[in-house]
Structure formats: structure tokens, C-alpha cells
Amino acid sequence: MTEAEGALGEVGNVGSPDRAQEDLLRLMARYETPLSAYLSLLLRQAELTQDCLQETFLRAYQQLYRGRAVNVRWLYTVARNCAIDELRHRSRVQYDFDPPDSVAAGGGESPHLLVALLSQLTAADRELLYLVDVDDLDAATIGRMLGIRPGAVRARVFRAREKFRLMYGSLEGDR
Amino acid sequence: MRRHTYYKALLACSRGLSRREHQRLGRHVKQCGECQELARSYATMTHALRHQRYDTPSRTVQADVLTAAFRWRVRHNRRQHRGRQVSLGGGVAVLVLAVASVSPLRGLAADTVDASVQAWFQRHHAAMSLPHDYERSTWGGAGGAPYEVNMHVGAGTGSLWWDDLERSPGPNNSLQLTNVGPSIPHLVIRMDSFGSWTPVGARAHWSLDGARHNAVVRSLPANTVPGSALGERTLGPDNAYLWDFGPLPSGGVEVVTVTLHPTDACCWSLGVLAYANLDRAGRPDPAAAIQGGQAENSGGGGPLNK
């Protein structure tokens, strides 16, 4: 997804609550599931995931109601910040996450092995791989979310992929 | 000539590349066996990550978000419109919705509402942004804090009619509705209430004043709900009450007064929706939804005043 593909809302659409609600429902139809999965990876708790998901879409509604545009980068940034705030609130200085218990592998791979491989990566690497491979975000969007240049995003993704590839490659080599 | 690592980084995150970057990368990969192997590895990695199962959102997320959005809009509009006076076409729109208790009472007119209408509301419940979570419990006190809601039927069918929501002291609360637009064929009011309370009992009195009738009061007999029928309940189709008040001409004023006596302890919230027309099946037409309002009771307590 690029920011342009995920754009909703129009600037100047002020004071039209019915239109804002329509846009909100379209946003939720499209991004509710991927945002929930992303937040669950970060937070690992269903209740926190629900809270952050609800907060993200409520803020999106407020933006739309005030005539401001909402795009995919905005959504993911708000969701990520909400998750980080939740983790900090719970006395975690540096956020970290492990894949939730429900994560399972498809295609015949052992779910436990994939979970184990992912858990060996750093939190930042896991998040990057998820955003690129699962949510299909581009480097520019991720860069704006994280406050770094697209080139830096690609370099970090490359390093994360190399680590995972070496682990995954050795897994396949054992078969 | 660009370094090999440059192309590896492009391969690692190839979404959003410019056309020029795509062309360069494509030419390089054609000639580089290592990058071809890398591309295959990344594709396998992507497939594995995408086909994992991740947590799915709760089924109530949409309803929760819509409810929160509705409440935010109410507070936002209240801040924007506080102190504003409303005058309509030679008349003053002042409807005071009087809700003093949490007991959901069935108006007499609801007995004439078709069961299919109730089923229709049940299906569209989530889309109506009706409140389904009460905010405060009320314990003690001699009575509820009266609640005043001013609502106006907007111009034409389906237009926004929500105006203000504020609390003001007074013995009674009632919902006053003034039509500032053209005549509407049907004024259908749906009220949903929910909450928890001690099953002592409740009484409601509905009255309807129409300005077009030159202030003649049309009152409905009081309804009494026995204590056995009360109890903790959540929002659902059984709690929805529908009244078709018939046509409301331009400039017409309708007042719905509900006086409910609080039971021992209760907390509640009430959602109100109005529709300006019925569809061909005689059901409230969703395209003709006027708007909803919300009233809450922060008071309560004391024995039932029978």
C-alpha cells in the first residue's frame, strides 16, 4: 500500500458528520483486520489491542469530522504511537513484542519454528518485516511512520531479511 | 556502477520504487545470480509471514467505535453550540425530553408497531450508533437530575436535526421537536434504554403536545411496569420502543414528555432516533433518518414514588 492508495477523506469536508461516518466505516472495513493484527503483534494482549484499535479509529473519525484527510500512514502511525504509549504506561521502557500464541505457520512449516525464528529477531526487525511483508507498506510510508528516510528503511529491512533468511534458510536446509 | 548492496536493499523492500529504480533493479537481477537467489528467498519469506495466523479484531469493534464517535460528536457539538439560541420559522423550538428513570417502558403506540419493524431495527442496530454502555451508577439521592434536550427537525427528510444537549434543573424533562423544514409524512420515534436497576418498579407518563393543535394536549395513559418486569438488561430489540406520531407539518411542534420515577439505584442511558418517513413496507425508512440524540440520567435513588 502507498499513502495515495490508502487516502480517504477530503480536506474541507467540515461539519458533515454523516460523510465522516461513511468514511470511517470504509476505513474500518479496509483496515480493521490488518491494524488489529499489527497491534496484536506489538501489544500481545487482546484487551490492549482492542483499546488501541478503537482509539485509532476514533481519532480517525475526529480527523474526518474536522475535514482532514486520513491515509494509511496516518492510521498506522496513530496505532503505533498508541501501542507504544500503552507499553510505556505499563512500565516498559523499551517496547518489545513477541509473536502472539495464535501465530501459526502456513504451508506446512511448523508454527513453533517460525515463532522461534521470529523471536530471535529484535523487536524493530520483526515490526519491519511485518509491515513490509504482511501489510505491504512501502519504504516511504514506513519511513514517515518511524521518522527515517526511505533509504534507511530499505537498509534496515535488508539487514532484517538477511538475519531471518539465514535462520529460515538453515531451517529449510535441514529438511 | 552502483554497489551490489544498493540493489540488495532495493530487493529487500521493492514496494514503492520509482520507475527508474525498477528498471535498474530489473537489469541488475537479470545479470546477477546471487540477487536472483535472494529474490527467491525473499519471496519464500514473504509467503511464510503472510500465511501465518494473526489475531482478528473483536466482533464488537465497529459498534464500539461508532458509539464512541457518536459521544464525541455530541460533546463536540455541545462545545460549539453552547449558548446559541435557536429560533424557527416564527416558533421557538423547545422540546424537553423528560427522562427521569432508566426503566424502558413500552408506549401504547408500540403495540401497533409491526414485528418486522422491530426486526429491522435489530439488524441496523450497530449502524445507528446507539449507546450501549452506561457511564455512571446512581446511588442515593431523592431523584434524578432532570435532563434537557433540544432537538429540531431539520430542513427536509433525512437532514440533521441534532441541536444541543445540556442539562438544566427542572421538575420534568421532555423532548420537544420542531419541524423547521417541509412537512414530513411520518414522525417515528424510536427510543432505546438500557441500564441496571433494582427491580422495584417504575412508572411512565407520555404526553404529546402539538402546536398545530393549538396547544391541545394529547396524553397517553400512564404506563406502569411492574417490578418483576424490570431488572438488569442490556440494549437489545426488546428494549426498543417505537411510536409513529403521524405527520408533522412544517412549523409543527411535538413534545414528548416522559416522566419516570427512579428506582432504588439505577444507571441508564437513552438513545433517541427519529425518522421522517416510512418505506413501502411500512417500516421506518433508513434514508429518512433525521438524527439521534442521547440523554442520560445521573440521578436516582430513593424508593419508588407510587
Tab-separated table of N, CA, C and O in Angstrom, chain B residues 62-169:
chain	number	residue	atom	x	y	z
B	62	GLN	N	-16.585	-2.424	15.665
B	62	GLN	CA	-17.245	-1.384	14.879
B	62	GLN	C	-18.314	-0.673	15.703
B	62	GLN	O	-18.390	0.563	15.696
B	63	ALA	N	-19.127	-1.448	16.409
B	63	ALA	CA	-20.166	-0.837	17.234
B	63	ALA	C	-19.539	0.028	18.325
B	63	ALA	O	-20.020	1.121	18.629
B	64	ASP	N	-18.464	-0.456	18.929
B	64	ASP	CA	-17.795	0.323	19.984
B	64	ASP	C	-17.267	1.635	19.433
B	64	ASP	O	-17.395	2.693	20.063
B	65	VAL	N	-16.660	1.577	18.259
B	65	VAL	CA	-16.090	2.790	17.675
B	65	VAL	C	-17.200	3.765	17.305
B	65	VAL	O	-17.088	4.971	17.564
B	66	LEU	N	-18.262	3.275	16.704
B	66	LEU	CA	-19.358	4.162	16.319
B	66	LEU	C	-19.990	4.816	17.545
B	66	LEU	O	-20.349	5.995	17.514
B	67	THR	N	-20.111	4.066	18.612
B	67	THR	CA	-20.670	4.647	19.837
B	67	THR	C	-19.755	5.731	20.380
B	67	THR	O	-20.207	6.816	20.760
B	68	ALA	N	-18.459	5.441	20.428
B	68	ALA	CA	-17.505	6.433	20.924
B	68	ALA	C	-17.511	7.669	20.020
B	68	ALA	O	-17.426	8.811	20.499
B	69	ALA	N	-17.633	7.447	18.723
B	69	ALA	CA	-17.656	8.572	17.787
B	69	ALA	C	-18.904	9.423	17.996
B	69	ALA	O	-18.856	10.654	17.954
B	70	PHE	N	-20.016	8.750	18.236
B	70	PHE	CA	-21.266	9.477	18.475
B	70	PHE	C	-21.149	10.345	19.715
B	70	PHE	O	-21.525	11.512	19.718
B	71	ARG	N	-20.600	9.777	20.777
B	71	ARG	CA	-20.477	10.532	22.018
B	71	ARG	C	-19.513	11.703	21.850
B	71	ARG	O	-19.741	12.791	22.373
B	72	TRP	N	-18.439	11.481	21.127
B	72	TRP	CA	-17.506	12.576	20.897
B	72	TRP	C	-18.180	13.685	20.127
B	72	TRP	O	-17.999	14.876	20.418
B	73	ARG	N	-18.987	13.304	19.141
B	73	ARG	CA	-19.670	14.312	18.328
B	73	ARG	C	-20.644	15.124	19.175
B	73	ARG	O	-20.776	16.334	18.993
B	74	VAL	N	-21.315	14.452	20.086
B	74	VAL	CA	-22.249	15.146	20.985
B	74	VAL	C	-21.491	16.190	21.809
B	74	VAL	O	-21.901	17.345	21.894
B	75	ARG	N	-20.395	15.774	22.397
B	75	ARG	CA	-19.628	16.713	23.224
B	75	ARG	C	-19.054	17.827	22.366
B	75	ARG	O	-19.017	18.986	22.751
B	76	HIS	N	-18.606	17.474	21.179
B	76	HIS	CA	-18.011	18.460	20.279
B	76	HIS	C	-19.050	19.496	19.878
B	76	HIS	O	-18.791	20.704	19.911
B	77	ASN	N	-20.238	19.065	19.500
B	77	ASN	CA	-21.307	19.965	19.107
B	77	ASN	C	-21.769	20.821	20.280
B	77	ASN	O	-22.114	21.990	20.111
B	78	ARG	N	-21.780	20.216	21.455
B	78	ARG	CA	-22.188	20.966	22.633
B	78	ARG	C	-21.227	22.123	22.873
B	78	ARG	O	-21.638	23.235	23.157
B	79	ARG	N	-19.968	21.867	22.733
B	79	ARG	CA	-18.990	22.935	22.932
B	79	ARG	C	-19.147	24.013	21.866
B	79	ARG	O	-18.991	25.192	22.124
B	80	GLN	N	-19.466	23.568	20.658
B	80	GLN	CA	-19.575	24.511	19.552
B	80	GLN	C	-20.832	25.367	19.679
B	80	GLN	O	-20.850	26.541	19.339
B	81	HIS	N	-21.915	24.739	20.166
B	81	HIS	CA	-23.207	25.420	20.105
B	81	HIS	C	-23.717	25.919	21.455
B	81	HIS	O	-24.837	26.387	21.537
B	82	ARG	N	-22.917	25.810	22.468
B	82	ARG	CA	-23.382	26.238	23.789
B	82	ARG	C	-23.743	27.714	23.753
B	82	ARG	O	-23.030	28.567	23.287
B	83	GLY	N	-24.909	27.977	24.286
B	83	GLY	CA	-25.344	29.365	24.359
B	83	GLY	C	-26.020	29.861	23.115
B	83	GLY	O	-26.548	30.976	23.098
B	84	ARG	N	-26.002	29.026	22.085
B	84	ARG	CA	-26.673	29.522	20.875
B	84	ARG	C	-28.171	29.422	21.021
B	84	ARG	O	-28.721	28.451	21.497
B	85	GLN	N	-28.849	30.451	20.546
B	85	GLN	CA	-30.314	30.436	20.613
B	85	GLN	C	-30.837	29.971	19.295
B	85	GLN	O	-30.314	30.278	18.231
B	86	VAL	N	-31.879	29.268	19.339
B	86	VAL	CA	-32.474	28.745	18.116
B	86	VAL	C	-33.870	29.286	17.953
B	86	VAL	O	-34.691	29.209	18.843
B	87	SER	N	-34.124	29.848	16.835
B	87	SER	CA	-35.496	30.261	16.531
B	87	SER	C	-35.876	29.673	15.185
B	87	SER	O	-35.067	29.576	14.282
B	88	LEU	N	-37.070	29.293	15.079
B	88	LEU	CA	-37.516	28.622	13.874
B	88	LEU	C	-38.786	29.237	13.375
B	88	LEU	O	-39.761	29.324	14.106
B	89	GLY	N	-38.750	29.591	12.130
B	89	GLY	CA	-39.924	29.989	11.369
B	89	GLY	C	-41.051	30.579	12.195
B	89	GLY	O	-42.186	30.133	12.107
B	90	GLY	N	-40.764	31.529	13.035
B	90	GLY	CA	-41.834	32.112	13.823
B	90	GLY	C	-42.115	31.348	15.094
B	90	GLY	O	-42.896	31.791	15.916
B	91	GLY	N	-41.485	30.220	15.291
B	91	GLY	CA	-41.758	29.474	16.511
B	91	GLY	C	-40.482	29.186	17.237
B	91	GLY	O	-39.392	29.272	16.696
B	92	VAL	N	-40.604	28.894	18.444
B	92	VAL	CA	-39.426	28.556	19.237
B	92	VAL	C	-39.418	27.058	19.421
B	92	VAL	O	-40.406	26.464	19.860
B	93	ALA	N	-38.301	26.491	19.052
B	93	ALA	CA	-38.228	25.048	19.181
B	93	ALA	C	-37.700	24.715	20.552
B	93	ALA	O	-36.553	24.973	20.860
B	94	VAL	N	-38.520	24.213	21.309
B	94	VAL	CA	-38.064	23.816	22.645
B	94	VAL	C	-38.715	22.507	22.999
B	94	VAL	O	-39.884	22.452	23.349
B	95	LEU	N	-37.973	21.484	22.840
B	95	LEU	CA	-38.511	20.218	23.304
B	95	LEU	C	-37.643	19.751	24.433
B	95	LEU	O	-36.439	19.744	24.341
B	96	VAL	N	-38.268	19.419	25.430
B	96	VAL	CA	-37.524	18.942	26.585
B	96	VAL	C	-37.831	17.481	26.766
B	96	VAL	O	-38.969	17.095	26.981
B	97	LEU	N	-36.816	16.750	26.611
B	97	LEU	CA	-37.049	15.334	26.804
B	97	LEU	C	-36.946	15.035	28.277
B	97	LEU	O	-35.930	15.314	28.901
B	98	ALA	N	-38.011	14.531	28.794
B	98	ALA	CA	-38.011	14.243	30.217
B	98	ALA	C	-37.774	12.768	30.401
B	98	ALA	O	-38.606	11.953	30.059
B	99	VAL	N	-36.630	12.480	30.910
B	99	VAL	CA	-36.378	11.093	31.272
B	99	VAL	C	-35.823	11.096	32.666
B	99	VAL	O	-34.792	11.694	32.937
B	100	ALA	N	-36.520	10.514	33.555
B	100	ALA	CA	-36.055	10.549	34.933
B	100	ALA	C	-35.713	9.179	35.451
B	100	ALA	O	-35.355	9.016	36.598
B	101	SER	N	-35.813	8.202	34.643
B	101	SER	CA	-35.543	6.873	35.150
B	101	SER	C	-34.952	6.037	34.050
B	101	SER	O	-34.840	6.456	32.916
B	102	VAL	N	-34.556	4.879	34.418
B	102	VAL	CA	-33.909	4.039	33.412
B	102	VAL	C	-34.816	2.942	32.924
B	102	VAL	O	-34.443	2.144	32.106
B	103	SER	N	-35.971	2.881	33.451
B	103	SER	CA	-36.804	1.766	33.066
B	103	SER	C	-37.287	1.920	31.631
B	103	SER	O	-37.850	2.938	31.270
B	104	PRO	N	-37.055	0.945	30.811
B	104	PRO	CA	-37.579	1.031	29.455
B	104	PRO	C	-39.064	0.702	29.461
B	104	PRO	O	-39.457	-0.371	29.876
B	105	LEU	N	-39.853	1.654	29.090
B	105	LEU	CA	-41.287	1.452	29.160
B	105	LEU	C	-41.873	1.400	27.769
B	105	LEU	O	-41.428	2.089	26.859
B	106	ARG	N	-42.835	0.631	27.626
B	106	ARG	CA	-43.430	0.450	26.315
B	106	ARG	C	-44.595	1.404	26.152
B	106	ARG	O	-45.549	1.378	26.904
B	107	GLY	N	-44.467	2.268	25.172
B	107	GLY	CA	-45.586	3.168	24.904
B	107	GLY	C	-46.732	2.395	24.308
B	107	GLY	O	-46.571	1.360	23.682
B	108	LEU	N	-47.905	2.932	24.487
B	108	LEU	CA	-49.065	2.228	23.978
B	108	LEU	C	-48.988	2.058	22.471
B	108	LEU	O	-49.361	1.035	21.919
B	109	ALA	N	-48.451	3.097	21.814
B	109	ALA	CA	-48.413	3.042	20.359
B	109	ALA	C	-47.518	1.919	19.865
B	109	ALA	O	-47.680	1.435	18.763
B	110	ALA	N	-46.561	1.515	20.703
B	110	ALA	CA	-45.649	0.466	20.253
B	110	ALA	C	-46.383	-0.836	20.029
B	110	ALA	O	-45.951	-1.706	19.305
B	111	ASP	N	-47.524	-0.989	20.663
B	111	ASP	CA	-48.263	-2.225	20.448
B	111	ASP	C	-48.737	-2.343	19.016
B	111	ASP	O	-49.042	-3.422	18.532
B	112	THR	N	-48.854	-1.208	18.337
B	112	THR	CA	-49.328	-1.268	16.971
B	112	THR	C	-48.181	-1.395	15.974
B	112	THR	O	-48.418	-1.507	14.793
B	113	VAL	N	-46.962	-1.348	16.449
B	113	VAL	CA	-45.821	-1.431	15.553
B	113	VAL	C	-45.627	-2.874	15.116
B	113	VAL	O	-45.630	-3.792	15.930
B	114	ASP	N	-45.445	-3.035	13.841
B	114	ASP	CA	-45.294	-4.362	13.290
B	114	ASP	C	-44.012	-5.032	13.795
B	114	ASP	O	-43.000	-4.387	14.001
B	115	ALA	N	-44.082	-6.333	13.983
B	115	ALA	CA	-42.906	-7.067	14.465
B	115	ALA	C	-41.755	-6.954	13.492
B	115	ALA	O	-40.586	-6.990	13.886
B	116	SER	N	-42.048	-6.809	12.210
B	116	SER	CA	-40.966	-6.709	11.229
B	116	SER	C	-40.166	-5.419	11.430
B	116	SER	O	-38.990	-5.358	11.110
B	117	VAL	N	-40.831	-4.407	11.970
B	117	VAL	CA	-40.118	-3.155	12.239
B	117	VAL	C	-39.092	-3.375	13.326
B	117	VAL	O	-37.946	-2.931	13.245
B	118	GLN	N	-39.497	-4.072	14.359
B	118	GLN	CA	-38.551	-4.384	15.429
B	118	GLN	C	-37.371	-5.181	14.893
B	118	GLN	O	-36.225	-4.937	15.251
B	119	ALA	N	-37.665	-6.138	14.034
B	119	ALA	CA	-36.587	-6.947	13.472
B	119	ALA	C	-35.669	-6.089	12.612
B	119	ALA	O	-34.447	-6.267	12.607
B	120	TRP	N	-36.256	-5.152	11.903
B	120	TRP	CA	-35.447	-4.252	11.083
B	120	TRP	C	-34.497	-3.451	11.942
B	120	TRP	O	-33.328	-3.310	11.637
B	121	PHE	N	-34.996	-2.919	13.048
B	121	PHE	CA	-34.144	-2.157	13.950
B	121	PHE	C	-33.049	-3.023	14.531
B	121	PHE	O	-31.936	-2.577	14.716
B	122	GLN	N	-33.389	-4.251	14.804
B	122	GLN	CA	-32.370	-5.144	15.353
B	122	GLN	C	-31.218	-5.313	14.385
B	122	GLN	O	-30.052	-5.302	14.760
B	123	ARG	N	-31.542	-5.430	13.111
B	123	ARG	CA	-30.487	-5.630	12.114
B	123	ARG	C	-29.634	-4.382	11.957
B	123	ARG	O	-28.444	-4.453	11.725
B	124	HIS	N	-30.242	-3.238	12.112
B	124	HIS	CA	-29.499	-1.993	11.862
B	124	HIS	C	-29.010	-1.343	13.155
B	124	HIS	O	-28.610	-0.196	13.146
B	125	HIS	N	-29.070	-2.113	14.200
B	125	HIS	CA	-28.717	-1.543	15.495
B	125	HIS	C	-27.326	-0.945	15.507
B	125	HIS	O	-27.116	0.176	15.932
B	126	ALA	N	-26.357	-1.693	15.047
B	126	ALA	CA	-24.971	-1.223	15.111
B	126	ALA	C	-24.780	0.039	14.283
B	126	ALA	O	-24.018	0.926	14.655
B	127	ALA	N	-25.473	0.119	13.171
B	127	ALA	CA	-25.285	1.281	12.305
B	127	ALA	C	-25.931	2.531	12.868
B	127	ALA	O	-25.648	3.622	12.421
B	128	MET	N	-26.760	2.353	13.887
B	128	MET	CA	-27.464	3.519	14.411
B	128	MET	C	-26.668	4.241	15.489
B	128	MET	O	-27.117	5.244	16.007
B	129	SER	N	-25.535	3.669	15.838
B	129	SER	CA	-24.686	4.322	16.839
B	129	SER	C	-25.409	4.516	18.154
B	129	SER	O	-25.219	5.515	18.838
B	130	LEU	N	-26.236	3.602	18.495
B	130	LEU	CA	-26.949	3.757	19.753
B	130	LEU	C	-26.019	3.433	20.921
B	130	LEU	O	-25.156	2.590	20.828
B	131	PRO	N	-26.185	4.111	21.989
B	131	PRO	CA	-25.311	3.835	23.137
B	131	PRO	C	-25.599	2.453	23.701
B	131	PRO	O	-26.724	2.008	23.754
B	132	HIS	N	-24.591	1.803	24.111
B	132	HIS	CA	-24.814	0.508	24.719
B	132	HIS	C	-23.908	0.309	25.917
B	132	HIS	O	-23.567	-0.772	26.283
B	133	ASP	N	-23.563	1.413	26.539
B	133	ASP	CA	-22.708	1.294	27.718
B	133	ASP	C	-23.039	2.441	28.649
B	133	ASP	O	-22.937	3.593	28.279
B	134	TYR	N	-23.465	2.169	29.785
B	134	TYR	CA	-23.802	3.249	30.689
B	134	TYR	C	-22.551	3.755	31.379
B	134	TYR	O	-21.568	3.057	31.516
B	135	GLU	N	-22.618	4.969	31.835
B	135	GLU	CA	-21.422	5.646	32.311
B	135	GLU	C	-21.315	5.714	33.829
B	135	GLU	O	-20.245	5.596	34.382
B	136	ARG	N	-22.376	5.930	34.469
B	136	ARG	CA	-22.270	6.112	35.928
B	136	ARG	C	-23.387	5.350	36.614
B	136	ARG	O	-24.468	5.212	36.107
B	137	SER	N	-23.070	4.934	37.780
B	137	SER	CA	-24.136	4.367	38.600
B	137	SER	C	-24.712	5.484	39.456
B	137	SER	O	-24.056	6.482	39.731
B	138	THR	N	-25.932	5.332	39.843
B	138	THR	CA	-26.559	6.368	40.664
B	138	THR	C	-27.060	5.742	41.948
B	138	THR	O	-27.877	4.839	41.927
B	139	TRP	N	-26.563	6.200	43.009
B	139	TRP	CA	-26.945	5.651	44.310
B	139	TRP	C	-27.361	6.800	45.201
B	139	TRP	O	-26.720	7.844	45.256
B	140	GLY	N	-28.390	6.565	45.911
B	140	GLY	CA	-28.821	7.592	46.856
B	140	GLY	C	-29.512	8.734	46.155
B	140	GLY	O	-29.799	8.686	44.972
B	141	GLY	N	-29.807	9.732	46.868
B	141	GLY	CA	-30.475	10.899	46.303
B	141	GLY	C	-31.969	10.702	46.276
B	141	GLY	O	-32.495	9.598	46.422
B	142	ALA	N	-32.661	11.796	46.097
B	142	ALA	CA	-34.119	11.753	46.124
B	142	ALA	C	-34.713	11.785	44.741
B	142	ALA	O	-35.916	11.744	44.579
B	143	GLY	N	-33.926	11.868	43.779
B	143	GLY	CA	-34.492	11.909	42.436
B	143	GLY	C	-33.414	12.225	41.423
B	143	GLY	O	-32.314	12.624	41.773
B	144	GLY	N	-33.744	12.010	40.227
B	144	GLY	CA	-32.763	12.218	39.188
B	144	GLY	C	-32.598	13.678	38.830
B	144	GLY	O	-33.485	14.493	39.033
B	145	ALA	N	-31.443	13.980	38.298
B	145	ALA	CA	-31.216	15.333	37.780
B	145	ALA	C	-31.926	15.446	36.441
B	145	ALA	O	-31.672	14.652	35.546
B	146	PRO	N	-32.831	16.378	36.324
B	146	PRO	CA	-33.575	16.470	35.061
B	146	PRO	C	-32.649	16.746	33.894
B	146	PRO	O	-31.592	17.335	34.046
B	147	TYR	N	-33.065	16.327	32.786
B	147	TYR	CA	-32.220	16.416	31.610
B	147	TYR	C	-32.971	17.124	30.505
B	147	TYR	O	-34.118	16.849	30.245
B	148	GLU	N	-32.319	18.035	29.878
B	148	GLU	CA	-32.994	18.798	28.827
B	148	GLU	C	-32.304	18.563	27.501
B	148	GLU	O	-31.100	18.680	27.376
B	149	VAL	N	-33.063	18.235	26.547
B	149	VAL	CA	-32.525	18.019	25.211
B	149	VAL	C	-33.304	18.871	24.235
B	149	VAL	O	-34.529	18.835	24.222
B	150	ASN	N	-32.618	19.630	23.453
B	150	ASN	CA	-33.294	20.415	22.428
B	150	ASN	C	-32.996	19.810	21.071
B	150	ASN	O	-31.850	19.641	20.698
B	151	MET	N	-34.019	19.473	20.377
B	151	MET	CA	-33.805	18.874	19.072
B	151	MET	C	-34.711	19.556	18.061
B	151	MET	O	-35.822	19.970	18.387
B	152	HIS	N	-34.244	19.636	16.858
B	152	HIS	CA	-35.042	20.264	15.814
B	152	HIS	C	-35.055	19.396	14.581
B	152	HIS	O	-34.019	18.916	14.148
B	153	VAL	N	-36.193	19.210	14.064
B	153	VAL	CA	-36.286	18.516	12.790
B	153	VAL	C	-35.731	19.449	11.723
B	153	VAL	O	-36.172	20.584	11.597
B	154	GLY	N	-34.768	18.985	10.990
B	154	GLY	CA	-34.088	19.865	10.047
B	154	GLY	C	-34.890	20.081	8.786
B	154	GLY	O	-36.053	19.712	8.671
B	155	ALA	N	-34.265	20.668	7.852
B	155	ALA	CA	-34.936	21.002	6.598
B	155	ALA	C	-35.022	19.766	5.725
B	155	ALA	O	-34.033	19.300	5.202
B	156	GLY	N	-36.176	19.242	5.561
B	156	GLY	CA	-36.341	18.132	4.647
B	156	GLY	C	-36.076	16.784	5.289
B	156	GLY	O	-35.561	16.670	6.382
B	157	THR	N	-36.405	15.799	4.579
B	157	THR	CA	-36.245	14.440	5.077
B	157	THR	C	-34.779	14.088	5.213
B	157	THR	O	-33.977	14.342	4.331
B	158	GLY	N	-34.433	13.501	6.304
B	158	GLY	CA	-33.076	12.992	6.467
B	158	GLY	C	-32.057	14.031	6.869
B	158	GLY	O	-30.888	13.722	6.994
B	159	SER	N	-32.454	15.233	7.104
B	159	SER	CA	-31.448	16.249	7.444
B	159	SER	C	-31.115	16.198	8.927
B	159	SER	O	-31.852	15.647	9.733
B	160	LEU	N	-30.058	16.787	9.265
B	160	LEU	CA	-29.584	16.752	10.642
B	160	LEU	C	-30.500	17.585	11.522
B	160	LEU	O	-30.842	18.704	11.201
B	161	TRP	N	-30.879	17.042	12.591
B	161	TRP	CA	-31.749	17.792	13.491
B	161	TRP	C	-31.171	17.951	14.890
B	161	TRP	O	-31.745	18.596	15.737
B	162	TRP	N	-30.070	17.374	15.087
B	162	TRP	CA	-29.468	17.449	16.423
B	162	TRP	C	-29.016	18.874	16.699
B	162	TRP	O	-28.347	19.495	15.921
B	163	ASP	N	-29.353	19.399	17.806
B	163	ASP	CA	-29.007	20.788	18.089
B	163	ASP	C	-28.148	20.934	19.339
B	163	ASP	O	-27.043	21.426	19.301
B	164	ASP	N	-28.637	20.498	20.398
B	164	ASP	CA	-27.917	20.783	21.628
B	164	ASP	C	-28.249	19.710	22.649
B	164	ASP	O	-29.231	19.007	22.557
B	165	LEU	N	-27.408	19.578	23.543
B	165	LEU	CA	-27.654	18.614	24.600
B	165	LEU	C	-27.064	19.189	25.868
B	165	LEU	O	-25.875	19.322	26.017
B	166	GLU	N	-27.876	19.586	26.755
B	166	GLU	CA	-27.338	20.133	28.001
B	166	GLU	C	-28.299	19.836	29.129
B	166	GLU	O	-29.485	19.604	28.934
B	167	ARG	N	-27.771	19.891	30.278
B	167	ARG	CA	-28.594	19.588	31.452
B	167	ARG	C	-29.088	20.881	32.092
B	167	ARG	O	-28.373	21.869	32.156
B	168	SER	N	-30.270	20.836	32.555
B	168	SER	CA	-30.763	22.018	33.256
B	168	SER	C	-31.721	21.550	34.343
B	168	SER	O	-32.407	20.543	34.174
B	169	PRO	N	-31.775	22.235	35.427
B	169	PRO	CA	-32.652	21.801	36.521
B	169	PRO	C	-34.108	22.018	36.159
B	169	PRO	O	-34.455	22.863	35.342
